[in-house]
Amino acid sequence: MKRLIKCEFNIDTACVELRFSDGCRIDIDTVGVENEIADNMYQRGELDWLIYNKPLEYAQLVLGGDLEGYIQGTAEHRLID
């Protein structure tokens, strides 16, 4: 794989798609990831926010194996009382 040229969430396939300059492509099935990682609707909500707003960070967490740490930690977009 060469340089990343595109990263976006495709709502039709429910995948975060990564495209590289050499033609390689990685599709991350977000539904499958949620089924494995999220235990409740709040965690699913955290993942959904990340998928829609920061798909590159989502892909980095999935590929790096750090997604469980993200949903157990404090997300930056939560409102403070």
PDB file of C-alpha atoms in Angstrom:
ATOM      1  CA  MET A   1       0.000   0.000   0.000  1.00  0.00           C
ATOM      2  CA  LYS A   2       1.152   3.463  -0.840  1.00  0.00           C
ATOM      3  CA  ARG A   3      -0.170   6.816   0.282  1.00  0.00           C
ATOM      4  CA  LEU A   4      -3.751   7.140   1.558  1.00  0.00           C
ATOM      5  CA  ILE A   5      -5.742   9.300  -0.853  1.00  0.00           C
ATOM      6  CA  LYS A   6      -9.301   8.915   0.411  1.00  0.00           C
ATOM      7  CA  CYS A   7     -11.087   7.901   3.609  1.00  0.00           C
ATOM      8  CA  GLU A   8     -14.851   8.181   3.942  1.00  0.00           C
ATOM      9  CA  PHE A   9     -17.911   6.476   5.352  1.00  0.00           C
ATOM     10  CA  ASN A  10     -20.155   4.954   2.678  1.00  0.00           C
ATOM     11  CA  ILE A  11     -23.672   4.901   4.091  1.00  0.00           C
ATOM     12  CA  ASP A  12     -24.906   2.555   1.338  1.00  0.00           C
ATOM     13  CA  THR A  13     -22.525  -0.241   2.356  1.00  0.00           C
ATOM     14  CA  ALA A  14     -22.081   0.777   6.028  1.00  0.00           C
ATOM     15  CA  CYS A  15     -18.306   0.656   5.501  1.00  0.00           C
ATOM     16  CA  VAL A  16     -15.462   3.051   6.138  1.00  0.00           C
ATOM     17  CA  GLU A  17     -13.537   2.936   2.870  1.00  0.00           C
ATOM     18  CA  LEU A  18      -9.809   3.608   2.626  1.00  0.00           C
ATOM     19  CA  ARG A  19      -8.280   4.089  -0.830  1.00  0.00           C
ATOM     20  CA  PHE A  20      -4.568   4.223  -1.550  1.00  0.00           C
ATOM     21  CA  SER A  21      -2.571   5.689  -4.423  1.00  0.00           C
ATOM     22  CA  ASP A  22      -1.509   2.248  -5.706  1.00  0.00           C
ATOM     23  CA  GLY A  23      -5.138   1.128  -6.138  1.00  0.00           C
ATOM     24  CA  CYS A  24      -5.419  -0.867  -2.908  1.00  0.00           C
ATOM     25  CA  ARG A  25      -8.631  -0.520  -0.957  1.00  0.00           C
ATOM     26  CA  ILE A  26      -9.670  -1.451   2.567  1.00  0.00           C
ATOM     27  CA  ASP A  27     -13.338  -1.563   3.555  1.00  0.00           C
ATOM     28  CA  ILE A  28     -14.144  -1.738   7.275  1.00  0.00           C
ATOM     29  CA  ASP A  29     -17.589  -3.221   7.985  1.00  0.00           C
ATOM     30  CA  THR A  30     -18.809  -0.909  10.736  1.00  0.00           C
ATOM     31  CA  VAL A  31     -21.817  -3.090  11.635  1.00  0.00           C
ATOM     32  CA  GLY A  32     -19.567  -6.096  12.203  1.00  0.00           C
ATOM     33  CA  VAL A  33     -17.173  -4.050  14.311  1.00  0.00           C
ATOM     34  CA  GLU A  34     -20.024  -2.674  16.435  1.00  0.00           C
ATOM     35  CA  ASN A  35     -21.401  -6.174  16.991  1.00  0.00           C
ATOM     36  CA  GLU A  36     -18.014  -7.337  18.289  1.00  0.00           C
ATOM     37  CA  ILE A  37     -17.016  -4.302  20.354  1.00  0.00           C
ATOM     38  CA  ALA A  38     -20.093  -2.437  21.638  1.00  0.00           C
ATOM     39  CA  ASP A  39     -22.030  -3.872  24.568  1.00  0.00           C
ATOM     40  CA  ASN A  40     -24.778  -1.258  24.818  1.00  0.00           C
ATOM     41  CA  MET A  41     -26.492   1.535  22.919  1.00  0.00           C
ATOM     42  CA  TYR A  42     -24.235   4.193  24.436  1.00  0.00           C
ATOM     43  CA  GLN A  43     -21.104   2.543  23.117  1.00  0.00           C
ATOM     44  CA  ARG A  44     -22.769   2.117  19.727  1.00  0.00           C
ATOM     45  CA  GLY A  45     -23.600   5.821  19.812  1.00  0.00           C
ATOM     46  CA  GLU A  46     -19.956   6.659  20.513  1.00  0.00           C
ATOM     47  CA  LEU A  47     -18.856   4.534  17.558  1.00  0.00           C
ATOM     48  CA  ASP A  48     -21.521   6.023  15.299  1.00  0.00           C
ATOM     49  CA  TRP A  49     -20.379   9.549  16.157  1.00  0.00           C
ATOM     50  CA  LEU A  50     -16.796   8.617  15.341  1.00  0.00           C
ATOM     51  CA  ILE A  51     -17.778   6.930  12.052  1.00  0.00           C
ATOM     52  CA  TYR A  52     -19.782   9.915  10.801  1.00  0.00           C
ATOM     53  CA  ASN A  53     -17.522  12.693  12.075  1.00  0.00           C
ATOM     54  CA  LYS A  54     -13.995  11.259  12.029  1.00  0.00           C
ATOM     55  CA  PRO A  55     -13.805   8.189   9.767  1.00  0.00           C
ATOM     56  CA  LEU A  56     -10.008   8.331   9.504  1.00  0.00           C
ATOM     57  CA  GLU A  57      -9.601   8.197  13.282  1.00  0.00           C
ATOM     58  CA  TYR A  58     -12.125   5.340  13.383  1.00  0.00           C
ATOM     59  CA  ALA A  59     -10.104   3.420  10.788  1.00  0.00           C
ATOM     60  CA  GLN A  60      -6.870   4.046  12.701  1.00  0.00           C
ATOM     61  CA  LEU A  61      -8.438   2.745  15.919  1.00  0.00           C
ATOM     62  CA  VAL A  62      -9.851  -0.357  14.221  1.00  0.00           C
ATOM     63  CA  LEU A  63      -6.661  -1.220  12.354  1.00  0.00           C
ATOM     64  CA  GLY A  64      -4.534  -0.485  15.415  1.00  0.00           C
ATOM     65  CA  GLY A  65      -6.717  -2.559  17.753  1.00  0.00           C
ATOM     66  CA  ASP A  66      -7.435   0.398  20.053  1.00  0.00           C
ATOM     67  CA  LEU A  67     -11.182   0.746  19.540  1.00  0.00           C
ATOM     68  CA  GLU A  68     -12.139  -0.858  22.868  1.00  0.00           C
ATOM     69  CA  GLY A  69     -10.019   1.689  24.698  1.00  0.00           C
ATOM     70  CA  TYR A  70     -11.806   4.501  22.872  1.00  0.00           C
ATOM     71  CA  ILE A  71     -15.310   3.423  23.873  1.00  0.00           C
ATOM     72  CA  GLN A  72     -14.245   2.842  27.476  1.00  0.00           C
ATOM     73  CA  GLY A  73     -12.560   6.249  27.731  1.00  0.00           C
ATOM     74  CA  THR A  74     -14.028   9.717  27.687  1.00  0.00           C
ATOM     75  CA  ALA A  75     -14.923  10.861  24.179  1.00  0.00           C
ATOM     76  CA  GLU A  76     -14.134  14.463  23.272  1.00  0.00           C
ATOM     77  CA  HIS A  77     -17.601  15.286  21.933  1.00  0.00           C
ATOM     78  CA  ARG A  78     -19.554  14.515  25.110  1.00  0.00           C
ATOM     79  CA  LEU A  79     -21.330  17.432  26.711  1.00  0.00           C
ATOM     80  CA  ILE A  80     -20.178  18.502  30.140  1.00  0.00           C
ATOM     81  CA  ASP A  81     -22.898  19.131  32.723  1.00  0.00           C
TER      82      ASP A  81
END
